CSV table of C-alpha atoms and ligand atoms in Angstrom, one decimal:
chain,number,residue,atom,x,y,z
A,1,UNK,CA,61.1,1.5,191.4
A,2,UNK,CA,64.3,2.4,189.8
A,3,UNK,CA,65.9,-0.2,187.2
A,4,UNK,CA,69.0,-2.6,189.1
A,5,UNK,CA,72.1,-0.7,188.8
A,6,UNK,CA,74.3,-3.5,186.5
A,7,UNK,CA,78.3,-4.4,187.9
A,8,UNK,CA,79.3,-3.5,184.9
A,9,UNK,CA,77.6,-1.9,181.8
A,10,UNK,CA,79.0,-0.5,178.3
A,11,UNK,CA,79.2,2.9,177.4
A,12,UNK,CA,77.7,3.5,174.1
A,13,UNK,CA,77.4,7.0,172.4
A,14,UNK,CA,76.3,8.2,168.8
A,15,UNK,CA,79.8,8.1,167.1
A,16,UNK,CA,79.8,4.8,168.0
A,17,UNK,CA,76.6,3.9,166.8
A,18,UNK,CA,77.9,6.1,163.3
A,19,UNK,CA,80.8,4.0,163.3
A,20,UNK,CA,78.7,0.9,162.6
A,21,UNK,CA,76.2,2.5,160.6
A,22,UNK,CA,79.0,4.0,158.3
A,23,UNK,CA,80.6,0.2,157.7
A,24,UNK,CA,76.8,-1.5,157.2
A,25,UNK,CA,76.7,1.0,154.4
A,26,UNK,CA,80.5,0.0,153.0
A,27,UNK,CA,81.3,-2.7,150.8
A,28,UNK,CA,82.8,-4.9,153.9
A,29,UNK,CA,80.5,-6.4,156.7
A,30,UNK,CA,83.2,-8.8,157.4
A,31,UNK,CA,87.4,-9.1,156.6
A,32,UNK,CA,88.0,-5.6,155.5
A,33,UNK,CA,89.5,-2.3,156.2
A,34,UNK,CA,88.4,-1.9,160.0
A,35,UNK,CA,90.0,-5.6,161.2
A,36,UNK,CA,93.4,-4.5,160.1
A,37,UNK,CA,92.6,-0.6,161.4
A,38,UNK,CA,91.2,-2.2,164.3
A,39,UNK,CA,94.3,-4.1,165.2
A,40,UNK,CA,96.7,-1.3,164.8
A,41,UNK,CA,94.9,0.8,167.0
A,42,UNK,CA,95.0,-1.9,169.7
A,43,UNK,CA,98.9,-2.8,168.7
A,44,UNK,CA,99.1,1.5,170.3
A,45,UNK,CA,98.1,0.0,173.9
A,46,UNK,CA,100.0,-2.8,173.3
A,47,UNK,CA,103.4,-1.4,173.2
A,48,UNK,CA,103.7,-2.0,169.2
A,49,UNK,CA,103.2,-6.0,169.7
A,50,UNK,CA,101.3,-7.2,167.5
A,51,UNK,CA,97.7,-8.1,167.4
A,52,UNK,CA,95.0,-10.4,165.6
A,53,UNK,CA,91.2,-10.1,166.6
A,54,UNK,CA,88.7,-12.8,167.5
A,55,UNK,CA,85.4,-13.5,167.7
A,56,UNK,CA,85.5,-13.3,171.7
A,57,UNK,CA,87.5,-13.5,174.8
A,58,UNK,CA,86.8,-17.5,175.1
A,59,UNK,CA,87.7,-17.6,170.9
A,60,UNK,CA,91.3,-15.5,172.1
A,61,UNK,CA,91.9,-18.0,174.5
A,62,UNK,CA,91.7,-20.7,172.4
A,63,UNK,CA,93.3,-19.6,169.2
A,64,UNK,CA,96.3,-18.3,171.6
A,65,UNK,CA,96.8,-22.3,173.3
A,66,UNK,CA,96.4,-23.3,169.4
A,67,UNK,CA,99.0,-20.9,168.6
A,68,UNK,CA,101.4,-21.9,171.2
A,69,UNK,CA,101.0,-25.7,170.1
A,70,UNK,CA,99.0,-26.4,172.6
A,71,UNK,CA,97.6,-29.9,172.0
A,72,UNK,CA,96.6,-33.8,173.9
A,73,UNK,CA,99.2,-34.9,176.2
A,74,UNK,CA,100.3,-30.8,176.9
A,75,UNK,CA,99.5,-29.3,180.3
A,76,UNK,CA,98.5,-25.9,180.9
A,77,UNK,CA,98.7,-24.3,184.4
A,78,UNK,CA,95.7,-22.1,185.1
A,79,UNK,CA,94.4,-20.0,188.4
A,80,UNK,CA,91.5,-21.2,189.2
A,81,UNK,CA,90.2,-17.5,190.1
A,82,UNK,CA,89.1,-16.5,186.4
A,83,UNK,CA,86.3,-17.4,184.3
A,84,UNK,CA,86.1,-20.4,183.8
A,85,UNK,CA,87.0,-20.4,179.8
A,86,UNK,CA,90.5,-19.6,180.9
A,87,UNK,CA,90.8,-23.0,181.9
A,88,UNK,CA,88.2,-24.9,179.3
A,89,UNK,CA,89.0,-23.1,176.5
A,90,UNK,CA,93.3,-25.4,177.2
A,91,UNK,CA,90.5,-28.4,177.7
A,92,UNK,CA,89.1,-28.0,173.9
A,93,UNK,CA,92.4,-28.2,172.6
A,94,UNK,CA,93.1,-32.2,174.6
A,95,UNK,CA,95.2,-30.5,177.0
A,96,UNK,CA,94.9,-31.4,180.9
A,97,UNK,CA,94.3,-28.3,182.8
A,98,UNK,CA,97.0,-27.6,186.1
A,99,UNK,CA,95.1,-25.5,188.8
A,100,UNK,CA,97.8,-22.9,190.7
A,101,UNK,CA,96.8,-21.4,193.8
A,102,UNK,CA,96.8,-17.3,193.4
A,103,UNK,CA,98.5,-14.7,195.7
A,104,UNK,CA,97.0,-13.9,199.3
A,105,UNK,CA,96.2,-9.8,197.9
A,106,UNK,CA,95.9,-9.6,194.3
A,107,UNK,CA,94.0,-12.9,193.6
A,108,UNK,CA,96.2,-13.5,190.4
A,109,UNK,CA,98.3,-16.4,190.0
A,110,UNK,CA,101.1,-16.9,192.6
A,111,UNK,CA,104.9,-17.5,190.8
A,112,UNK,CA,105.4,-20.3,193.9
A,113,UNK,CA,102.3,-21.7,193.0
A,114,UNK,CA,103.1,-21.8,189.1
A,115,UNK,CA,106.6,-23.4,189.5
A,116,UNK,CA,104.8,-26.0,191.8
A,117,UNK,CA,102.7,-27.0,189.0
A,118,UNK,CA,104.6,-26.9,186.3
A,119,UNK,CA,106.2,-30.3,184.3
A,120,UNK,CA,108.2,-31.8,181.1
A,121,UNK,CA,104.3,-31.3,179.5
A,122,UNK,CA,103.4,-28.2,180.5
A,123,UNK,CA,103.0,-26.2,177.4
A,124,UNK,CA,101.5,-22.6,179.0
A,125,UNK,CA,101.5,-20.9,182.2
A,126,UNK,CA,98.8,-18.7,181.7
A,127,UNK,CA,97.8,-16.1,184.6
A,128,UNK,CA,95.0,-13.5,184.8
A,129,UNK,CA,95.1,-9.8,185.7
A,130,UNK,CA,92.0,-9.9,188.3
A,131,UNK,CA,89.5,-7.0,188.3
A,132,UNK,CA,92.3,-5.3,186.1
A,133,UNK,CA,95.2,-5.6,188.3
A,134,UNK,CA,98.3,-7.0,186.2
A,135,UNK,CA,100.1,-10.0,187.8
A,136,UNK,CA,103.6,-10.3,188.7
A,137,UNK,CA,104.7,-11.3,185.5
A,138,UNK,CA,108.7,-10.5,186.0
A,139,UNK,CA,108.8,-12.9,188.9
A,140,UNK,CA,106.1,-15.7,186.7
A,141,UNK,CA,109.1,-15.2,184.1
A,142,UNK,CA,111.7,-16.3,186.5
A,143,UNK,CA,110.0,-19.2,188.6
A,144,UNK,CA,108.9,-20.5,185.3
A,145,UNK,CA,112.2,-20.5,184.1
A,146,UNK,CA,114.1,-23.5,182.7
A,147,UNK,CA,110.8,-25.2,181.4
A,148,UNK,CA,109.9,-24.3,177.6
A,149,UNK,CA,106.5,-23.5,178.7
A,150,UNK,CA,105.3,-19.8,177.4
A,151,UNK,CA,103.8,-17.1,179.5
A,152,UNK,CA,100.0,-16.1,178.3
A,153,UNK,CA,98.0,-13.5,180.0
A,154,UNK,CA,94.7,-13.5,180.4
A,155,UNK,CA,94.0,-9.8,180.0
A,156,UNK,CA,90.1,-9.5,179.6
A,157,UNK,CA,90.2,-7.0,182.5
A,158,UNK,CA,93.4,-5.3,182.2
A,159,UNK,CA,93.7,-3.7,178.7
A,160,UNK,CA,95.5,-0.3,179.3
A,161,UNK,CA,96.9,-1.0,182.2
A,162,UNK,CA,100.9,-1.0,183.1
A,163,UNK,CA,103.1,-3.4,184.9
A,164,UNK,CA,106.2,-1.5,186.1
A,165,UNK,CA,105.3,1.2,183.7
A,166,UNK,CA,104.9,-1.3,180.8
A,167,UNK,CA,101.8,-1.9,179.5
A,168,UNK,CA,99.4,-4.7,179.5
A,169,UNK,CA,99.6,-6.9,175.8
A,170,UNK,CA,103.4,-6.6,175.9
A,171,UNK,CA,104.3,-8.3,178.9
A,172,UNK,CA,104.0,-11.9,178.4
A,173,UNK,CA,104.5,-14.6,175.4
A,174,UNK,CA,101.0,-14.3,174.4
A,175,UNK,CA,98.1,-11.5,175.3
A,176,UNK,CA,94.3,-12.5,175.1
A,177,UNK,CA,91.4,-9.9,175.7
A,178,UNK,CA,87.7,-9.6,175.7
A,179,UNK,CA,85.5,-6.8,174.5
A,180,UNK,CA,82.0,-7.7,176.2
A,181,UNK,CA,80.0,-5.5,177.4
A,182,UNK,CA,81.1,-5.3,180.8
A,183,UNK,CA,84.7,-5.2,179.9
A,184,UNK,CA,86.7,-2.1,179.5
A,185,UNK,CA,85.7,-1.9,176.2
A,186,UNK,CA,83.5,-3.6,174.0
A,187,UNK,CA,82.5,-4.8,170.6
A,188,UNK,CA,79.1,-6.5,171.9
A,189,UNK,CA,81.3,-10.0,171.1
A,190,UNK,CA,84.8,-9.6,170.5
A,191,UNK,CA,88.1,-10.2,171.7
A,192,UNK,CA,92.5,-10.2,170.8
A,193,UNK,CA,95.0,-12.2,170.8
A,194,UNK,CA,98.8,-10.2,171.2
A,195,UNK,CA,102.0,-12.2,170.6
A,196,UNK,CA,105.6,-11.4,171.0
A,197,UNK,CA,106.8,-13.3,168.2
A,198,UNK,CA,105.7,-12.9,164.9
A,199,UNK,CA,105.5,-16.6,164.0
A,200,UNK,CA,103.2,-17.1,166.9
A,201,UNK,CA,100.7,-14.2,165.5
A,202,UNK,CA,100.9,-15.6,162.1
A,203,UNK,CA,99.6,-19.2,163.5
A,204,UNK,CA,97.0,-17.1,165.9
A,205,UNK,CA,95.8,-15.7,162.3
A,206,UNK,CA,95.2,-18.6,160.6
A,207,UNK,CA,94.1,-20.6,163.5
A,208,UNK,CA,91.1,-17.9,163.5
A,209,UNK,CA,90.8,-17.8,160.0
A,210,UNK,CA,90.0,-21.7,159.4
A,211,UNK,CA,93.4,-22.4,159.2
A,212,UNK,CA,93.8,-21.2,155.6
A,213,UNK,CA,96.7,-20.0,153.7
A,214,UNK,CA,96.6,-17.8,150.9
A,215,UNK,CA,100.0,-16.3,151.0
A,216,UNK,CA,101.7,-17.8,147.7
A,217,UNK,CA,105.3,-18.1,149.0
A,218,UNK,CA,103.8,-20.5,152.1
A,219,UNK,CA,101.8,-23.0,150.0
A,220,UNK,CA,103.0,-26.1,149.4
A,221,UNK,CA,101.7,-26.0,145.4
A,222,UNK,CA,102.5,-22.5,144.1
A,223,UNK,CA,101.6,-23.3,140.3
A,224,UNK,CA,98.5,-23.6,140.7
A,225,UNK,CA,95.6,-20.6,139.9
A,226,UNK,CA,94.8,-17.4,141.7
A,227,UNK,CA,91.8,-19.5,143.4
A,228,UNK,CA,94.2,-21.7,144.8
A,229,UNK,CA,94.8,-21.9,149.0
A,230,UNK,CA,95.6,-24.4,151.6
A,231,UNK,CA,95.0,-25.3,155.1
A,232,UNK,CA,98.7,-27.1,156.7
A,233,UNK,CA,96.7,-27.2,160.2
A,234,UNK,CA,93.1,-27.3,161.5
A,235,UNK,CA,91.7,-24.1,162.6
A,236,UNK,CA,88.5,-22.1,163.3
A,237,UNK,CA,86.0,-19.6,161.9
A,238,UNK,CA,87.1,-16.8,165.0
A,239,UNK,CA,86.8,-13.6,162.6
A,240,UNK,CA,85.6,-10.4,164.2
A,241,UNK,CA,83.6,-8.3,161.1
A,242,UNK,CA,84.4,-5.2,160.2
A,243,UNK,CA,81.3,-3.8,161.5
A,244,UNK,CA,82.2,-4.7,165.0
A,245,UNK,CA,86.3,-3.4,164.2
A,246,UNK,CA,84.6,-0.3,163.8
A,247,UNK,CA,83.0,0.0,167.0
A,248,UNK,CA,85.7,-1.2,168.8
A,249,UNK,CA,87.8,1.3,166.9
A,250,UNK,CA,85.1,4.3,168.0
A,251,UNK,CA,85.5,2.5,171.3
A,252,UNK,CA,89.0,2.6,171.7
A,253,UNK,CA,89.3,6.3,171.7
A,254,UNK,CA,87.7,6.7,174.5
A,255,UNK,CA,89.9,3.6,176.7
A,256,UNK,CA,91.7,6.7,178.1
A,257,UNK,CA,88.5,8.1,179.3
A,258,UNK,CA,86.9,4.6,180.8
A,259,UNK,CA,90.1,3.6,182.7
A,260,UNK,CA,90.6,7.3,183.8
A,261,UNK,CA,86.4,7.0,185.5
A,262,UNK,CA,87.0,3.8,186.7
A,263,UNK,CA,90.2,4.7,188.8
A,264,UNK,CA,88.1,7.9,189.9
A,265,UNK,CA,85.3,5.8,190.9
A,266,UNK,CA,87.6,3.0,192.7
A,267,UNK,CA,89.1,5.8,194.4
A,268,UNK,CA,86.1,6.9,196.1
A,269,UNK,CA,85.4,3.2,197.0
A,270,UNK,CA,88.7,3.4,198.8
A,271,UNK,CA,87.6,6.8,200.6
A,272,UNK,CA,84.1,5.8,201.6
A,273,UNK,CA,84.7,2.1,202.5
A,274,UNK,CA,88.1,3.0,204.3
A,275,UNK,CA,86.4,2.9,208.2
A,276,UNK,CA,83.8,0.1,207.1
A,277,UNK,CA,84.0,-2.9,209.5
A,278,UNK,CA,83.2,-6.2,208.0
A,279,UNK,CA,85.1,-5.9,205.0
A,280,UNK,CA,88.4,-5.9,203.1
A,281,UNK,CA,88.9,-3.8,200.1
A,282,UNK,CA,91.1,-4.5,197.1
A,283,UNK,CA,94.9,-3.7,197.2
A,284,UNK,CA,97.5,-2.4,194.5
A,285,UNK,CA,100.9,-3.3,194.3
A,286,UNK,CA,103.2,-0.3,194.2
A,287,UNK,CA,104.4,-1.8,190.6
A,288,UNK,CA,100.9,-1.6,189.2
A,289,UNK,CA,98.7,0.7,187.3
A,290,UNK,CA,95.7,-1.6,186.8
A,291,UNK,CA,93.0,-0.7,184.3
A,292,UNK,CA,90.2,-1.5,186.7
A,293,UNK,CA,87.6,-3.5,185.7
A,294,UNK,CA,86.3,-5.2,188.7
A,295,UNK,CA,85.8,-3.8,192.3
A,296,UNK,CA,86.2,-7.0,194.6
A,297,UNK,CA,85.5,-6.3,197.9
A,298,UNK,CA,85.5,-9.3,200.7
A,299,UNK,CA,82.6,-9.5,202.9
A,300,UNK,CA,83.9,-11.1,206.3
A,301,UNK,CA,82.3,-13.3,209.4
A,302,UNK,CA,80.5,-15.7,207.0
A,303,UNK,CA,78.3,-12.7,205.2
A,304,UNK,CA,78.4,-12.7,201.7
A,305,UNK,CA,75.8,-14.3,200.7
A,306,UNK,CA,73.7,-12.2,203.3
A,307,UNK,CA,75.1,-8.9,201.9
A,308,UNK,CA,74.7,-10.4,198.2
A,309,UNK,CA,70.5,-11.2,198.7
A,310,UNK,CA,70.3,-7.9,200.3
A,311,UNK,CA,71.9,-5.6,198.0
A,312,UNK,CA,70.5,-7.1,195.1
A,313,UNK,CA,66.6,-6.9,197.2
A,314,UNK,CA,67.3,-3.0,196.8
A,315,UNK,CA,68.4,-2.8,193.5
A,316,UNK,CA,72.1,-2.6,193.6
A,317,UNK,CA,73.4,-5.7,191.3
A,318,UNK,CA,76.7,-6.6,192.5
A,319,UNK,CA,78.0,-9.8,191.0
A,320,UNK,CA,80.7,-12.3,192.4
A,321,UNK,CA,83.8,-13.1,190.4
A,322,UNK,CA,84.4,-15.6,189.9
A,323,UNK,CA,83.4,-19.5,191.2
A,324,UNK,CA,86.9,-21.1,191.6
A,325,UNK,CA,86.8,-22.7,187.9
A,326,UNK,CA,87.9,-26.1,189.1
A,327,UNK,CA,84.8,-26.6,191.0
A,328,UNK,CA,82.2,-26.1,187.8
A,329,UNK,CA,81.2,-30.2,187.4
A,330,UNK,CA,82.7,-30.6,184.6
A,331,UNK,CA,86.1,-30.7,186.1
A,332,UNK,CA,84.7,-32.1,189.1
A,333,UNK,CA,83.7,-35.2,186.8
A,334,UNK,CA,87.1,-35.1,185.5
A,335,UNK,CA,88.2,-35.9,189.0
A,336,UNK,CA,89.5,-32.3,190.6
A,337,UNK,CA,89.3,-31.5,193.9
A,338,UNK,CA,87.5,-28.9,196.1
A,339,UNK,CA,90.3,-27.7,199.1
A,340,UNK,CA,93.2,-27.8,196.1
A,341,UNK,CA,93.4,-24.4,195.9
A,342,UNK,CA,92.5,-22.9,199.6
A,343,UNK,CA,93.4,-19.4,198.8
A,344,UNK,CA,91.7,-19.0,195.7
A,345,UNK,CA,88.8,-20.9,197.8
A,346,UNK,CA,88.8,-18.7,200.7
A,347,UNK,CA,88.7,-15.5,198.6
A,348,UNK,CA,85.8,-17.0,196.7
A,349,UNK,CA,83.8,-17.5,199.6
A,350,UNK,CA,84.3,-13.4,200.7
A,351,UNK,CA,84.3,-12.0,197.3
A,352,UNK,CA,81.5,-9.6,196.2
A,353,UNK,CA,82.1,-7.3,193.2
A,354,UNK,CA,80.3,-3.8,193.6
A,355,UNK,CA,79.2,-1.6,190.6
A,356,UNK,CA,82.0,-0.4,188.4
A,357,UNK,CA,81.6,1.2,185.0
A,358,UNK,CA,82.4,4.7,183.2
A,359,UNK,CA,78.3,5.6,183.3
A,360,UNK,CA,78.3,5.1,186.8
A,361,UNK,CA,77.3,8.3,188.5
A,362,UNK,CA,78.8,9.6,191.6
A,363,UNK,CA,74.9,9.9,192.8
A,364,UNK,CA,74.9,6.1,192.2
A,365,UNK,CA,77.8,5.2,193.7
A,366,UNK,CA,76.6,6.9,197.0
A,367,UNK,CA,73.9,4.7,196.8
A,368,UNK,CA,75.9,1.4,196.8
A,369,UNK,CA,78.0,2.7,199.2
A,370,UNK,CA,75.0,3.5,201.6
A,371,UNK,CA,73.4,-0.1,200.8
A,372,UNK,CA,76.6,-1.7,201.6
A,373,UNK,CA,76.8,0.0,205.0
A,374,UNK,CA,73.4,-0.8,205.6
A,375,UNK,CA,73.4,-4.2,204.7
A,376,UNK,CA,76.0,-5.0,207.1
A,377,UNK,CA,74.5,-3.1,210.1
A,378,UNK,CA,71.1,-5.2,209.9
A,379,UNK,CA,73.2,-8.4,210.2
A,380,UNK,CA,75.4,-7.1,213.3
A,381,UNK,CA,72.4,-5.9,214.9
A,382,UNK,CA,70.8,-9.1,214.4
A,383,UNK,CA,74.2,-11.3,215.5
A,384,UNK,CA,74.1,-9.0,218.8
A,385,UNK,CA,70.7,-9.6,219.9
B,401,PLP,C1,85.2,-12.3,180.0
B,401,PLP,C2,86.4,-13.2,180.3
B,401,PLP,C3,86.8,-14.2,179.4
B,401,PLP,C4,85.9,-14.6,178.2
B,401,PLP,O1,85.6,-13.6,177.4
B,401,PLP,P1,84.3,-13.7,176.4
B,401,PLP,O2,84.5,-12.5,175.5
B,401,PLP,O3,83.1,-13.5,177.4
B,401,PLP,O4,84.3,-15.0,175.8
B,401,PLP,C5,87.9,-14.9,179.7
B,401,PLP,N1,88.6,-14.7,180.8
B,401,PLP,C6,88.3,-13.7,181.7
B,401,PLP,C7,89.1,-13.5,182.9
B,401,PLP,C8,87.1,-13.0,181.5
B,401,PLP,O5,86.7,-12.1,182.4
């Protein structure tokens, strides 16, 4: 019986495991050297804006709505086609949560959509690059124009991929990522924030730091003693330790490498499942270079859940991404509706995500590919007879 092939795994080699080892024998487990080493190397895929790491991609999420004032009464408009912490994460923070339908192709949130649902209250317009594929962010920019609301991207798929040749992290108001394990890189739990303006990364730093402020010429008594700080607003404990920096530094190097497997392997998705009947496969826009993360492919006539059971019976473990977020109960309870959102809805019903990750094996690949094709040949037989 061979093991279930994972949707997504990490890739893990000895440097990186040295890389850890290295900083559990240094004189910093947390706050040292490798944070701010850490967040320079990512500021490099980031287009030079600037960075602060978290905990993880829910933390980013949060500390980056906290860092754009986000607070009760505010409104945040969210695609319901994400995990769901892109959404509670605005919830946390007293805000009411907007759901915009997404765009009929990419799955990320439509601009028409966005304008729709934004008011005098909405405080972020946050969208989400889907498996990896940026979002329109130009055209988000203009329909959102005129309101004071900032731009955040929701970017725990997409780091290192462009948007008319400019890259992912520098493209909207505020940038969040995630570094799990199945993400395009990892730090076991970790995660960004990127801001364009330097006053919104200093509040992203404190607001992960507890909210304290140790910079002498910023507190509000500067005679007292060297032990002296202050917190001016509420915040968390969000840090990522140096031990993790450091892997996601070893990590990093590599990004290159992990994007340049994954397009390889999505490309031979494309090849293979070209002629398939019974399913759609996922587009690009000619303005994109996504950073793949996911391979959504939609499974038509009703089958999904048919193809799911029996891919998974032979070992293959796709996943589906995601369950429209404003249909988890707890926003149910809060009184949102199923049908609000019909394209995000549709899509969900369709979507299956097959195995995508740098380890993946071309040997492996032909053997989701194979499953695939054979899973939907038992049902048509079946429907025919
Ligand atoms: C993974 C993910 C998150 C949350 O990241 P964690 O590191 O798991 O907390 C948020 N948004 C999206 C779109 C994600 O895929």
């Amino acid at each position: 019986m061979t093991a279930m092939l994972p949707y997504g795994r990490q890739s893990v080699t000895d440097e990186d495991v040295a890389a850890v080892v290295d900083t559990l024998h240094s004189d910093w487990l947390t706050t040292g050297p490798q944070v701010d080493a850490f967040e320079a190397d990512l500021a490099r895929w980031t287009g030079g804006v600037g960075v602060t790491t978290v905990s993880n991609g829910t933390a980013a999420l949060h500390v980056a709505y906290a860092a754009a004032g986000v607070g009760p009464g505010d409104e945040v408009v969210v695609p319901p086609m994400t995990f769901v912490a892109t959404a509670s994460s605005a919830v946390a923070l007293g805000a009411k949560v907007v759901f915009a339908d997404v765009e009929d192709e990419t799955f990320c949130l439509d601009p028409a959509a966005a304008a729709a649902a934004v008011t005098s209250r909405t405080k972020v317009v946050a969208a989400v690059d889907y498996a990896g594929h940026p979002a329109d962010y130009d055209t988000l920019r203009t329909s959102i124009d005129g309101s004071d609301a900032l731009l955040l991207a929701d970017a725990a798929h997409s780091i290192g991929g462009t948007y008319h040749g400019r890259p992912v992290g520098s493209l909207a108001d505020l940038t969040t990522f995630s570094f799990f394990p199945t993400k395009n890189l990892t730090t076991a739990e970790g995660g960004a924030v990127a801001a364009l303006d330097p006053r919104v990364l200093e509040r992203a730093r404190r607001f992960r730091s507890v909210g304290v402020v140790r910079d002498r010429d910023a507190l509000r008594l500067q005679d007292e003693g060297g032990w002296y700080h202050e917190v001016h607003e509420f915040g968390l404990n969000y840090r990522l330790p140096d031990v993790l920096c450091a892997l996601g530094r070893s990590q990093l190097r590599r990004l290159g490498d992990f994007i340049a497997r994954r397009s390889a392997l999505v490309a031979r998705y494309n090849e293979a499942l070209a002629d398939l009947d019974g399913v759609l496969l996922p587009a690009r826009k000619s303005w994109a270079d996504p950073a793949w993360h996911l391979y959504p492919i939609r499974v038509l006539d009703g089958r999904r859940r048919q193809v799911y059971d029996r891919m998974r019976a032979t070992g293959i473990g796709v996943q589906v991404n995601y369950i429209p977020a404003h249909w988890h109960p707890a926003f149910a309870d809060l009184g949102y509706r199923r049908g609000s959102c019909p394209v995000a809805e549709s899509f969900y019903a369709q979507q299956l995500s097959l195995p995508l990750y740098p380890g993946l094996s071309d040997a492996d690949q032909d053997r989701v590919i194979d499953a695939l094709a054979a899973a939907l040949r038992v049902g048509s037989v079946r429907s025919a007879a």
